[in-house]
mmCIF file with all atom_site columns, C-alpha atoms in Angstrom:
data_model
loop_
_atom_site.group_PDB
_atom_site.id
_atom_site.type_symbol
_atom_site.label_atom_id
_atom_site.label_alt_id
_atom_site.label_comp_id
_atom_site.label_asym_id
_atom_site.label_entity_id
_atom_site.label_seq_id
_atom_site.pdbx_PDB_ins_code
_atom_site.Cartn_x
_atom_site.Cartn_y
_atom_site.Cartn_z
_atom_site.occupancy
_atom_site.B_iso_or_equiv
_atom_site.pdbx_formal_charge
_atom_site.auth_seq_id
_atom_site.auth_comp_id
_atom_site.auth_asym_id
_atom_site.auth_atom_id
_atom_site.pdbx_PDB_model_num
ATOM 1   C CA . GLU G 1 1   ? -24.611 22.588  -5.090  1.00 0.00 ? 201 GLU G CA 1
ATOM 2   C CA . ALA G 1 2   ? -26.091 21.469  -1.778  1.00 0.00 ? 202 ALA G CA 1
ATOM 3   C CA . GLY G 1 3   ? -25.305 17.978  -0.607  1.00 0.00 ? 203 GLY G CA 1
ATOM 4   C CA . VAL G 1 4   ? -27.578 15.578  1.210   1.00 0.00 ? 204 VAL G CA 1
ATOM 5   C CA . THR G 1 5   ? -29.069 17.309  4.223   1.00 0.00 ? 205 THR G CA 1
ATOM 6   C CA . GLN G 1 6   ? -30.462 15.582  7.270   1.00 0.00 ? 206 GLN G CA 1
ATOM 7   C CA . SER G 1 7   ? -32.415 16.921  10.206  1.00 0.00 ? 207 SER G CA 1
ATOM 8   C CA . PRO G 1 8   ? -32.282 17.073  13.082  1.00 0.00 ? 208 PRO G CA 1
ATOM 9   C CA . THR G 1 9   ? -28.600 16.640  13.840  1.00 0.00 ? 209 THR G CA 1
ATOM 10  C CA . HIS G 1 10  ? -29.356 15.170  17.235  1.00 0.00 ? 210 HIS G CA 1
ATOM 11  C CA . LEU G 1 11  ? -32.526 13.677  18.624  1.00 0.00 ? 211 LEU G CA 1
ATOM 12  C CA . ILE G 1 12  ? -33.149 12.531  22.168  1.00 0.00 ? 212 ILE G CA 1
ATOM 13  C CA . LYS G 1 13  ? -36.173 10.373  22.901  1.00 0.00 ? 213 LYS G CA 1
ATOM 14  C CA . THR G 1 14  ? -37.326 8.064   25.622  1.00 0.00 ? 214 THR G CA 1
ATOM 15  C CA . ARG G 1 15  ? -38.163 4.419   25.240  1.00 0.00 ? 215 ARG G CA 1
ATOM 16  C CA . GLY G 1 16  ? -41.556 3.829   23.669  1.00 0.00 ? 216 GLY G CA 1
ATOM 17  C CA . GLN G 1 17  ? -41.707 7.170   21.885  1.00 0.00 ? 217 GLN G CA 1
ATOM 18  C CA . GLN G 1 18  ? -41.649 7.738   18.147  1.00 0.00 ? 218 GLN G CA 1
ATOM 19  C CA . ALA G 1 19  ? -38.857 9.421   16.188  1.00 0.00 ? 219 ALA G CA 1
ATOM 20  C CA . THR G 1 20  ? -39.016 11.078  12.793  1.00 0.00 ? 220 THR G CA 1
ATOM 21  C CA . LEU G 1 21  ? -35.857 11.741  10.838  1.00 0.00 ? 221 LEU G CA 1
ATOM 22  C CA . ARG G 1 22  ? -35.741 13.751  7.640   1.00 0.00 ? 222 ARG G CA 1
ATOM 23  C CA . CYS G 1 23  ? -33.551 13.737  4.574   1.00 0.00 ? 223 CYS G CA 1
ATOM 24  C CA . SER G 1 24  ? -33.283 15.970  1.516   1.00 0.00 ? 224 SER G CA 1
ATOM 25  C CA . PRO G 1 25  ? -31.363 14.442  -1.379  1.00 0.00 ? 225 PRO G CA 1
ATOM 26  C CA . ILE G 1 26  ? -29.022 16.177  -3.760  1.00 0.00 ? 226 ILE G CA 1
ATOM 27  C CA . SER G 1 27  ? -30.955 18.055  -6.412  1.00 0.00 ? 227 SER G CA 1
ATOM 28  C CA . GLY G 1 28  ? -31.702 15.734  -9.340  1.00 0.00 ? 228 GLY G CA 1
ATOM 29  C CA . HIS G 1 29  ? -31.325 12.558  -7.306  1.00 0.00 ? 229 HIS G CA 1
ATOM 30  C CA . THR G 1 30  ? -34.354 10.288  -7.178  1.00 0.00 ? 230 THR G CA 1
ATOM 31  C CA . SER G 1 31  ? -33.126 7.503   -4.916  1.00 0.00 ? 231 SER G CA 1
ATOM 32  C CA . VAL G 1 32  ? -32.814 7.786   -1.151  1.00 0.00 ? 232 VAL G CA 1
ATOM 33  C CA . TYR G 1 33  ? -31.259 5.209   1.151   1.00 0.00 ? 233 TYR G CA 1
ATOM 34  C CA . TRP G 1 34  ? -31.342 4.935   4.927   1.00 0.00 ? 234 TRP G CA 1
ATOM 35  C CA . TYR G 1 35  ? -28.681 3.217   7.038   1.00 0.00 ? 235 TYR G CA 1
ATOM 36  C CA . GLN G 1 36  ? -28.252 2.611   10.722  1.00 0.00 ? 236 GLN G CA 1
ATOM 37  C CA . GLN G 1 37  ? -24.787 2.795   12.217  1.00 0.00 ? 237 GLN G CA 1
ATOM 38  C CA . ALA G 1 38  ? -24.885 1.567   15.783  1.00 0.00 ? 238 ALA G CA 1
ATOM 39  C CA . LEU G 1 39  ? -21.746 1.584   17.871  1.00 0.00 ? 239 LEU G CA 1
ATOM 40  C CA . GLY G 1 40  ? -19.591 -1.380  16.978  1.00 0.00 ? 240 GLY G CA 1
ATOM 41  C CA . LEU G 1 41  ? -22.029 -2.764  14.412  1.00 0.00 ? 241 LEU G CA 1
ATOM 42  C CA . GLY G 1 42  ? -21.006 -1.058  11.197  1.00 0.00 ? 242 GLY G CA 1
ATOM 43  C CA . LEU G 1 43  ? -23.431 0.142   8.556   1.00 0.00 ? 243 LEU G CA 1
ATOM 44  C CA . GLN G 1 44  ? -26.730 -1.673  8.345   1.00 0.00 ? 244 GLN G CA 1
ATOM 45  C CA . PHE G 1 45  ? -29.020 -1.065  5.368   1.00 0.00 ? 245 PHE G CA 1
ATOM 46  C CA . LEU G 1 46  ? -32.518 0.002   6.390   1.00 0.00 ? 246 LEU G CA 1
ATOM 47  C CA . LEU G 1 47  ? -34.564 1.226   3.446   1.00 0.00 ? 247 LEU G CA 1
ATOM 48  C CA . TRP G 1 48  ? -34.310 2.284   -0.178  1.00 0.00 ? 248 TRP G CA 1
ATOM 49  C CA . TYR G 1 49  ? -36.786 4.562   -1.926  1.00 0.00 ? 249 TYR G CA 1
ATOM 50  C CA . ASP G 1 50  ? -36.850 5.494   -5.564  1.00 0.00 ? 250 ASP G CA 1
ATOM 51  C CA . GLU G 1 51  ? -39.437 7.597   -7.380  1.00 0.00 ? 251 GLU G CA 1
ATOM 52  C CA . GLY G 1 52  ? -41.684 7.497   -4.327  1.00 0.00 ? 252 GLY G CA 1
ATOM 53  C CA . GLU G 1 53  ? -41.702 3.721   -3.991  1.00 0.00 ? 253 GLU G CA 1
ATOM 54  C CA . GLU G 1 54  ? -40.049 1.506   -1.424  1.00 0.00 ? 254 GLU G CA 1
ATOM 55  C CA . ARG G 1 55  ? -37.663 -0.692  -3.448  1.00 0.00 ? 255 ARG G CA 1
ATOM 56  C CA . ASN G 1 56  ? -35.983 -2.692  -0.740  1.00 0.00 ? 256 ASN G CA 1
ATOM 57  C CA . ARG G 1 57  ? -35.681 -2.936  2.994   1.00 0.00 ? 257 ARG G CA 1
ATOM 58  C CA . GLY G 1 58  ? -33.102 -4.453  5.252   1.00 0.00 ? 258 GLY G CA 1
ATOM 59  C CA . ASN G 1 59  ? -33.555 -6.875  8.091   1.00 0.00 ? 259 ASN G CA 1
ATOM 60  C CA . PHE G 1 60  ? -35.316 -4.527  10.498  1.00 0.00 ? 260 PHE G CA 1
ATOM 61  C CA . PRO G 1 61  ? -38.675 -4.845  12.262  1.00 0.00 ? 261 PRO G CA 1
ATOM 62  C CA . PRO G 1 62  ? -41.785 -3.143  10.832  1.00 0.00 ? 262 PRO G CA 1
ATOM 63  C CA . ARG G 1 63  ? -41.587 -0.370  13.418  1.00 0.00 ? 263 ARG G CA 1
ATOM 64  C CA . PHE G 1 64  ? -38.916 1.075   11.147  1.00 0.00 ? 264 PHE G CA 1
ATOM 65  C CA . SER G 1 65  ? -40.756 2.665   8.254   1.00 0.00 ? 265 SER G CA 1
ATOM 66  C CA . GLY G 1 66  ? -40.508 5.599   5.957   1.00 0.00 ? 266 GLY G CA 1
ATOM 67  C CA . ARG G 1 67  ? -41.683 7.307   2.869   1.00 0.00 ? 267 ARG G CA 1
ATOM 68  C CA . GLN G 1 68  ? -40.483 9.401   -0.006  1.00 0.00 ? 268 GLN G CA 1
ATOM 69  C CA . PHE G 1 69  ? -42.279 12.535  -1.018  1.00 0.00 ? 269 PHE G CA 1
ATOM 70  C CA . PRO G 1 70  ? -42.924 13.857  -4.555  1.00 0.00 ? 270 PRO G CA 1
ATOM 71  C CA . ASN G 1 71  ? -39.926 16.199  -4.188  1.00 0.00 ? 271 ASN G CA 1
ATOM 72  C CA . TYR G 1 72  ? -37.804 13.083  -3.426  1.00 0.00 ? 272 TYR G CA 1
ATOM 73  C CA . SER G 1 73  ? -37.148 14.044  0.174   1.00 0.00 ? 273 SER G CA 1
ATOM 74  C CA . SER G 1 74  ? -37.683 11.279  2.670   1.00 0.00 ? 274 SER G CA 1
ATOM 75  C CA . GLU G 1 75  ? -38.689 10.550  6.231   1.00 0.00 ? 275 GLU G CA 1
ATOM 76  C CA . LEU G 1 76  ? -37.644 7.680   8.425   1.00 0.00 ? 276 LEU G CA 1
ATOM 77  C CA . ASN G 1 77  ? -40.020 6.849   11.252  1.00 0.00 ? 277 ASN G CA 1
ATOM 78  C CA . VAL G 1 78  ? -39.111 4.663   14.173  1.00 0.00 ? 278 VAL G CA 1
ATOM 79  C CA . ASN G 1 79  ? -42.015 3.659   16.408  1.00 0.00 ? 279 ASN G CA 1
ATOM 80  C CA . ALA G 1 80  ? -41.954 2.219   19.910  1.00 0.00 ? 280 ALA G CA 1
ATOM 81  C CA . LEU G 1 81  ? -38.325 3.200   20.401  1.00 0.00 ? 281 LEU G CA 1
ATOM 82  C CA . GLU G 1 82  ? -36.035 0.768   22.145  1.00 0.00 ? 282 GLU G CA 1
ATOM 83  C CA . LEU G 1 83  ? -32.701 1.476   23.803  1.00 0.00 ? 283 LEU G CA 1
ATOM 84  C CA . GLU G 1 84  ? -30.867 -0.416  21.073  1.00 0.00 ? 284 GLU G CA 1
ATOM 85  C CA . ASP G 1 85  ? -32.220 1.978   18.459  1.00 0.00 ? 285 ASP G CA 1
ATOM 86  C CA . SER G 1 86  ? -29.658 4.503   19.659  1.00 0.00 ? 286 SER G CA 1
ATOM 87  C CA . ALA G 1 87  ? -27.401 5.015   16.666  1.00 0.00 ? 287 ALA G CA 1
ATOM 88  C CA . LEU G 1 88  ? -26.281 7.329   13.899  1.00 0.00 ? 288 LEU G CA 1
ATOM 89  C CA . TYR G 1 89  ? -28.828 7.246   11.087  1.00 0.00 ? 289 TYR G CA 1
ATOM 90  C CA . LEU G 1 90  ? -27.356 8.076   7.720   1.00 0.00 ? 290 LEU G CA 1
ATOM 91  C CA . CYS G 1 91  ? -29.221 9.038   4.609   1.00 0.00 ? 291 CYS G CA 1
ATOM 92  C CA . ALA G 1 92  ? -27.753 8.797   1.122   1.00 0.00 ? 292 ALA G CA 1
ATOM 93  C CA . SER G 1 93  ? -28.999 9.720   -2.314  1.00 0.00 ? 293 SER G CA 1
ATOM 94  C CA . SER G 1 94  ? -28.116 8.694   -5.851  1.00 0.00 ? 294 SER G CA 1
ATOM 95  C CA . GLU G 1 95  ? -29.105 9.733   -9.350  1.00 0.00 ? 295 GLU G CA 1
ATOM 96  C CA . GLY G 1 96  ? -31.067 6.598   -10.036 1.00 0.00 ? 296 GLY G CA 1
ATOM 97  C CA . THR G 1 97  ? -31.111 2.852   -9.957  1.00 0.00 ? 297 THR G CA 1
ATOM 98  C CA . GLU G 1 98  ? -28.946 2.062   -12.946 1.00 0.00 ? 298 GLU G CA 1
ATOM 99  C CA . LEU G 1 99  ? -25.678 0.556   -11.844 1.00 0.00 ? 299 LEU G CA 1
ATOM 100 C CA . ALA G 1 100 ? -23.712 3.145   -13.764 1.00 0.00 ? 300 ALA G CA 1
ATOM 101 C CA . LYS G 1 101 ? -25.453 5.990   -11.928 1.00 0.00 ? 301 LYS G CA 1
ATOM 102 C CA . ASN G 1 102 ? -25.401 4.509   -8.522  1.00 0.00 ? 302 ASN G CA 1
ATOM 103 C CA . ILE G 1 103 ? -22.936 6.409   -6.428  1.00 0.00 ? 303 ILE G CA 1
ATOM 104 C CA . GLN G 1 104 ? -24.454 7.062   -3.047  1.00 0.00 ? 304 GLN G CA 1
ATOM 105 C CA . TYR G 1 105 ? -23.690 10.409  -1.480  1.00 0.00 ? 305 TYR G CA 1
ATOM 106 C CA . PHE G 1 106 ? -24.247 10.701  2.228   1.00 0.00 ? 306 PHE G CA 1
ATOM 107 C CA . GLY G 1 107 ? -25.508 13.286  4.628   1.00 0.00 ? 307 GLY G CA 1
ATOM 108 C CA . ALA G 1 108 ? -23.956 14.038  7.997   1.00 0.00 ? 308 ALA G CA 1
ATOM 109 C CA . GLY G 1 109 ? -26.482 11.878  9.813   1.00 0.00 ? 309 GLY G CA 1
ATOM 110 C CA . THR G 1 110 ? -28.915 12.160  12.695  1.00 0.00 ? 310 THR G CA 1
ATOM 111 C CA . ARG G 1 111 ? -27.693 10.878  16.022  1.00 0.00 ? 311 ARG G CA 1
ATOM 112 C CA . LEU G 1 112 ? -30.617 9.324   17.842  1.00 0.00 ? 312 LEU G CA 1
ATOM 113 C CA . SER G 1 113 ? -30.295 8.690   21.543  1.00 0.00 ? 313 SER G CA 1
ATOM 114 C CA . VAL G 1 114 ? -32.981 6.651   23.290  1.00 0.00 ? 314 VAL G CA 1
ATOM 115 C CA . LEU G 1 115 ? -33.035 7.011   27.063  1.00 0.00 ? 315 LEU G CA 1
ATOM 116 C CA . ALA T 2 1   ? -23.209 -14.973 -0.791  1.00 0.00 ? 211 ALA T CA 1
ATOM 117 C CA . GLN T 2 2   ? -22.082 -11.390 -1.142  1.00 0.00 ? 212 GLN T CA 1
ATOM 118 C CA . LYS T 2 3   ? -19.547 -10.324 1.407   1.00 0.00 ? 213 LYS T CA 1
ATOM 119 C CA . VAL T 2 4   ? -16.900 -7.677  2.007   1.00 0.00 ? 214 VAL T CA 1
ATOM 120 C CA . THR T 2 5   ? -14.075 -8.285  4.451   1.00 0.00 ? 215 THR T CA 1
ATOM 121 C CA . GLN T 2 6   ? -11.835 -5.620  5.888   1.00 0.00 ? 216 GLN T CA 1
ATOM 122 C CA . ALA T 2 7   ? -9.609  -7.664  8.124   1.00 0.00 ? 217 ALA T CA 1
ATOM 123 C CA . GLN T 2 8   ? -7.740  -4.697  9.595   1.00 0.00 ? 218 GLN T CA 1
ATOM 124 C CA . THR T 2 9   ? -9.830  -3.302  12.422  1.00 0.00 ? 219 THR T CA 1
ATOM 125 C CA . GLU T 2 10  ? -7.413  -0.508  13.280  1.00 0.00 ? 220 GLU T CA 1
ATOM 126 C CA . ILE T 2 11  ? -4.136  0.739   11.840  1.00 0.00 ? 221 ILE T CA 1
ATOM 127 C CA . SER T 2 12  ? -1.883  3.287   13.467  1.00 0.00 ? 222 SER T CA 1
ATOM 128 C CA . VAL T 2 13  ? 1.050   4.899   11.659  1.00 0.00 ? 223 VAL T CA 1
ATOM 129 C CA . VAL T 2 14  ? 3.213   7.947   12.028  1.00 0.00 ? 224 VAL T CA 1
ATOM 130 C CA . GLU T 2 15  ? 2.630   10.858  9.672   1.00 0.00 ? 225 GLU T CA 1
ATOM 131 C CA . LYS T 2 16  ? 4.355   10.578  6.286   1.00 0.00 ? 226 LYS T CA 1
ATOM 132 C CA . GLU T 2 17  ? 4.346   6.803   6.329   1.00 0.00 ? 227 GLU T CA 1
ATOM 133 C CA . ASP T 2 18  ? 2.588   4.934   3.544   1.00 0.00 ? 228 ASP T CA 1
ATOM 134 C CA . VAL T 2 19  ? -0.344  2.766   4.577   1.00 0.00 ? 229 VAL T CA 1
ATOM 135 C CA . THR T 2 20  ? -2.458  0.175   2.741   1.00 0.00 ? 230 THR T CA 1
ATOM 136 C CA . LEU T 2 21  ? -6.002  -0.737  3.689   1.00 0.00 ? 231 LEU T CA 1
ATOM 137 C CA . ASP T 2 22  ? -7.123  -4.167  2.568   1.00 0.00 ? 232 ASP T CA 1
ATOM 138 C CA . CYS T 2 23  ? -10.500 -5.115  1.127   1.00 0.00 ? 233 CYS T CA 1
ATOM 139 C CA . VAL T 2 24  ? -11.516 -8.583  -0.013  1.00 0.00 ? 234 VAL T CA 1
ATOM 140 C CA . TYR T 2 25  ? -14.919 -9.272  -1.530  1.00 0.00 ? 235 TYR T CA 1
ATOM 141 C CA . GLU T 2 26  ? -17.078 -12.227 -2.492  1.00 0.00 ? 236 GLU T CA 1
ATOM 142 C CA . THR T 2 27  ? -19.731 -12.180 -5.192  1.00 0.00 ? 237 THR T CA 1
ATOM 143 C CA . ARG T 2 28  ? -21.142 -14.490 -7.824  1.00 0.00 ? 238 ARG T CA 1
ATOM 144 C CA . ASP T 2 29  ? -22.102 -11.625 -10.101 1.00 0.00 ? 239 ASP T CA 1
ATOM 145 C CA . THR T 2 30  ? -20.028 -10.850 -13.156 1.00 0.00 ? 240 THR T CA 1
ATOM 146 C CA . THR T 2 31  ? -21.088 -7.210  -13.102 1.00 0.00 ? 241 THR T CA 1
ATOM 147 C CA . TYR T 2 32  ? -20.554 -5.356  -9.869  1.00 0.00 ? 242 TYR T CA 1
ATOM 148 C CA . TYR T 2 33  ? -19.128 -2.159  -8.458  1.00 0.00 ? 243 TYR T CA 1
ATOM 149 C CA . LEU T 2 34  ? -16.665 -1.595  -5.654  1.00 0.00 ? 244 LEU T CA 1
ATOM 150 C CA . PHE T 2 35  ? -16.459 1.541   -3.556  1.00 0.00 ? 245 PHE T CA 1
ATOM 151 C CA . TRP T 2 36  ? -14.327 3.179   -0.922  1.00 0.00 ? 246 TRP T CA 1
ATOM 152 C CA . TYR T 2 37  ? -15.748 5.712   1.512   1.00 0.00 ? 247 TYR T CA 1
ATOM 153 C CA . LYS T 2 38  ? -14.094 7.748   4.255   1.00 0.00 ? 248 LYS T CA 1
ATOM 154 C CA . GLN T 2 39  ? -15.842 8.566   7.527   1.00 0.00 ? 249 GLN T CA 1
ATOM 155 C CA . PRO T 2 40  ? -14.067 11.288  9.512   1.00 0.00 ? 250 PRO T CA 1
ATOM 156 C CA . PRO T 2 41  ? -15.002 11.930  13.156  1.00 0.00 ? 251 PRO T CA 1
ATOM 157 C CA . SER T 2 42  ? -17.765 14.271  12.006  1.00 0.00 ? 252 SER T CA 1
ATOM 158 C CA . GLY T 2 43  ? -19.685 11.192  10.851  1.00 0.00 ? 253 GLY T CA 1
ATOM 159 C CA . GLU T 2 44  ? -20.440 11.998  7.235   1.00 0.00 ? 254 GLU T CA 1
ATOM 160 C CA . LEU T 2 45  ? -19.431 9.295   4.771   1.00 0.00 ? 255 LEU T CA 1
ATOM 161 C CA . VAL T 2 46  ? -17.375 10.753  1.952   1.00 0.00 ? 256 VAL T CA 1
ATOM 162 C CA . PHE T 2 47  ? -17.269 8.974   -1.393  1.00 0.00 ? 257 PHE T CA 1
ATOM 163 C CA . LEU T 2 48  ? -13.699 8.324   -2.586  1.00 0.00 ? 258 LEU T CA 1
ATOM 164 C CA . ILE T 2 49  ? -13.844 6.006   -5.573  1.00 0.00 ? 259 ILE T CA 1
ATOM 165 C CA . ARG T 2 50  ? -15.991 3.612   -7.563  1.00 0.00 ? 260 ARG T CA 1
ATOM 166 C CA . ARG T 2 51  ? -14.604 0.840   -9.731  1.00 0.00 ? 261 ARG T CA 1
ATOM 167 C CA . ASN T 2 52  ? -16.622 -1.510  -11.939 1.00 0.00 ? 262 ASN T CA 1
ATOM 168 C CA . SER T 2 53  ? -15.828 -5.168  -12.379 1.00 0.00 ? 263 SER T CA 1
ATOM 169 C CA . PHE T 2 54  ? -14.688 -4.744  -15.973 1.00 0.00 ? 264 PHE T CA 1
ATOM 170 C CA . ASP T 2 55  ? -12.089 -2.118  -15.225 1.00 0.00 ? 265 ASP T CA 1
ATOM 171 C CA . GLU T 2 56  ? -9.010  -3.509  -13.547 1.00 0.00 ? 266 GLU T CA 1
ATOM 172 C CA . GLN T 2 57  ? -6.867  -0.478  -14.124 1.00 0.00 ? 267 GLN T CA 1
ATOM 173 C CA . ASN T 2 58  ? -5.326  0.902   -11.000 1.00 0.00 ? 268 ASN T CA 1
ATOM 174 C CA . GLU T 2 59  ? -6.313  4.408   -10.055 1.00 0.00 ? 269 GLU T CA 1
ATOM 175 C CA . ILE T 2 60  ? -4.220  7.184   -8.599  1.00 0.00 ? 270 ILE T CA 1
ATOM 176 C CA . SER T 2 61  ? -5.586  10.423  -7.212  1.00 0.00 ? 271 SER T CA 1
ATOM 177 C CA . GLY T 2 62  ? -2.986  12.549  -5.531  1.00 0.00 ? 272 GLY T CA 1
ATOM 178 C CA . ARG T 2 63  ? -1.723  10.640  -2.502  1.00 0.00 ? 273 ARG T CA 1
ATOM 179 C CA . TYR T 2 64  ? -4.436  7.998   -2.879  1.00 0.00 ? 274 TYR T CA 1
ATOM 180 C CA . SER T 2 65  ? -4.189  4.921   -5.042  1.00 0.00 ? 275 SER T CA 1
ATOM 181 C CA . TRP T 2 66  ? -6.316  1.844   -5.502  1.00 0.00 ? 276 TRP T CA 1
ATOM 182 C CA . ASN T 2 67  ? -5.289  -1.636  -6.626  1.00 0.00 ? 277 ASN T CA 1
ATOM 183 C CA . PHE T 2 68  ? -8.121  -3.774  -8.011  1.00 0.00 ? 278 PHE T CA 1
ATOM 184 C CA . GLN T 2 69  ? -7.298  -7.432  -8.635  1.00 0.00 ? 279 GLN T CA 1
ATOM 185 C CA . LYS T 2 70  ? -10.117 -9.733  -9.724  1.00 0.00 ? 280 LYS T CA 1
ATOM 186 C CA . SER T 2 71  ? -7.861  -12.781 -9.476  1.00 0.00 ? 281 SER T CA 1
ATOM 187 C CA . THR T 2 72  ? -7.652  -12.326 -5.715  1.00 0.00 ? 282 THR T CA 1
ATOM 188 C CA . SER T 2 73  ? -11.008 -10.513 -5.295  1.00 0.00 ? 283 SER T CA 1
ATOM 189 C CA . SER T 2 74  ? -9.269  -7.606  -3.684  1.00 0.00 ? 284 SER T CA 1
ATOM 190 C CA . PHE T 2 75  ? -9.606  -3.842  -3.912  1.00 0.00 ? 285 PHE T CA 1
ATOM 191 C CA . ASN T 2 76  ? -6.896  -2.347  -1.739  1.00 0.00 ? 286 ASN T CA 1
ATOM 192 C CA . PHE T 2 77  ? -6.413  1.316   -0.923  1.00 0.00 ? 287 PHE T CA 1
ATOM 193 C CA . THR T 2 78  ? -3.017  2.935   -0.355  1.00 0.00 ? 288 THR T CA 1
ATOM 194 C CA . ILE T 2 79  ? -2.342  6.357   1.115   1.00 0.00 ? 289 ILE T CA 1
ATOM 195 C CA . THR T 2 80  ? 1.131   7.648   0.353   1.00 0.00 ? 290 THR T CA 1
ATOM 196 C CA . ALA T 2 81  ? 2.850   10.071  2.721   1.00 0.00 ? 291 ALA T CA 1
ATOM 197 C CA . SER T 2 82  ? -0.049  9.961   5.175   1.00 0.00 ? 292 SER T CA 1
ATOM 198 C CA . GLN T 2 83  ? -1.222  13.087  6.958   1.00 0.00 ? 293 GLN T CA 1
ATOM 199 C CA . VAL T 2 84  ? -3.057  13.613  10.226  1.00 0.00 ? 294 VAL T CA 1
ATOM 200 C CA . VAL T 2 85  ? -6.144  14.696  8.251   1.00 0.00 ? 295 VAL T CA 1
ATOM 201 C CA . ASP T 2 86  ? -6.305  11.195  6.783   1.00 0.00 ? 296 ASP T CA 1
ATOM 202 C CA . SER T 2 87  ? -7.339  9.878   10.192  1.00 0.00 ? 297 SER T CA 1
ATOM 203 C CA . ALA T 2 88  ? -10.797 8.372   9.750   1.00 0.00 ? 298 ALA T CA 1
ATOM 204 C CA . VAL T 2 89  ? -12.670 5.129   9.383   1.00 0.00 ? 299 VAL T CA 1
ATOM 205 C CA . TYR T 2 90  ? -12.483 3.793   5.845   1.00 0.00 ? 300 TYR T CA 1
ATOM 206 C CA . PHE T 2 91  ? -15.176 1.538   4.424   1.00 0.00 ? 301 PHE T CA 1
ATOM 207 C CA . CYS T 2 92  ? -15.045 -0.703  1.404   1.00 0.00 ? 302 CYS T CA 1
ATOM 208 C CA . ALA T 2 93  ? -18.375 -1.664  -0.188  1.00 0.00 ? 303 ALA T CA 1
ATOM 209 C CA . LEU T 2 94  ? -19.696 -3.881  -2.959  1.00 0.00 ? 304 LEU T CA 1
ATOM 210 C CA . ARG T 2 95  ? -22.760 -3.147  -5.067  1.00 0.00 ? 305 ARG T CA 1
ATOM 211 C CA . ASP T 2 96  ? -24.185 -6.047  -6.967  1.00 0.00 ? 306 ASP T CA 1
ATOM 212 C CA . SER T 2 97  ? -27.113 -6.620  -9.295  1.00 0.00 ? 307 SER T CA 1
ATOM 213 C CA . ASN T 2 98  ? -29.515 -6.503  -6.349  1.00 0.00 ? 308 ASN T CA 1
ATOM 214 C CA . TYR T 2 99  ? -28.841 -2.760  -6.088  1.00 0.00 ? 309 TYR T CA 1
ATOM 215 C CA . GLN T 2 100 ? -27.732 -3.011  -2.512  1.00 0.00 ? 310 GLN T CA 1
ATOM 216 C CA . LEU T 2 101 ? -24.441 -1.866  -1.037  1.00 0.00 ? 311 LEU T CA 1
ATOM 217 C CA . ILE T 2 102 ? -22.740 -4.507  1.060   1.00 0.00 ? 312 ILE T CA 1
ATOM 218 C CA . TRP T 2 103 ? -20.341 -2.917  3.488   1.00 0.00 ? 313 TRP T CA 1
ATOM 219 C CA . GLY T 2 104 ? -17.152 -4.051  5.105   1.00 0.00 ? 314 GLY T CA 1
ATOM 220 C CA . ALA T 2 105 ? -16.763 -3.502  8.830   1.00 0.00 ? 315 ALA T CA 1
ATOM 221 C CA . GLY T 2 106 ? -14.421 -0.575  8.271   1.00 0.00 ? 316 GLY T CA 1
ATOM 222 C CA . THR T 2 107 ? -10.795 0.091   9.148   1.00 0.00 ? 317 THR T CA 1
ATOM 223 C CA . LYS T 2 108 ? -9.991  2.804   11.644  1.00 0.00 ? 318 LYS T CA 1
ATOM 224 C CA . LEU T 2 109 ? -6.888  4.648   10.503  1.00 0.00 ? 319 LEU T CA 1
ATOM 225 C CA . ILE T 2 110 ? -4.954  6.693   13.038  1.00 0.00 ? 320 ILE T CA 1
ATOM 226 C CA . ILE T 2 111 ? -2.212  8.971   11.789  1.00 0.00 ? 321 ILE T CA 1
ATOM 227 C CA . LYS T 2 112 ? 0.027   10.229  14.562  1.00 0.00 ? 322 LYS T CA 1
ATOM 228 C CA . PRO T 2 113 ? 1.882   13.517  14.166  1.00 0.00 ? 323 PRO T CA 1
#
C-alpha cells in the first residue's frame, strides 16, 4: 500500500514568487494535514483538511492557503514568498477525525528554498 | 494550556547502550492521545506508537519500550541495546480534543559505532 506522497521533493523559488506543493494521502484517508519544519523551529501546524473542508489552521498569515480535492489529495499554496518560508513542508494523512482513528502518517516532505 | 516538553535537546551514546528519551506533557483534557515519531535524516516522520489517556500499560516492541505515567504526566521512550540505525530526531506529541497535534521540540539521538 502506498504511503503519503508529496511532490516535488525540492522546490527553489525567489522572493515574491508563489509556490505550490502537492500531497496525496494514503488510500482511504480523508484527512490531510500540513506542517512547516523550519530549521531550529520544530514542527509548526499549518492547515488541516477533512472531506474537502478546511477544519483548522495554525498561526500563519493568509498567504499560506490550500485546498483539498474530491479525491482527498491536497495542495498547499504559498504566495509572495519570503526568505523565512524556506523550510521542509510535511504532509500527513489520517483515516478521519475521530480520536481513535487519528494516527497521522507522514510523507517525505517538500524542501522549499526561497532565494 | 497544552504543551509537550522534551528537555533533552541532544543525546549521544555508544552503540549497544540503553537510552531513555523524556517527554512531559500538560493538558486539561481527560481524554487525549500521546505519540512518538522518529525522523531519520531523510526527513520523513515515522509513526512509532500511540497511547490513549486511559491506558497506562507500558508497551514493549522489540528493543523499544514506552513508560506512560499519568501521575507525573510523562511518556518516556527507552531504546535498549541501541544501534547506529536508531540515530534520528525523536518527537513526542499530544493530541487533545481540539484534534490538533502539539509537538515537543524533539530530541536528537546520536548513536556512535
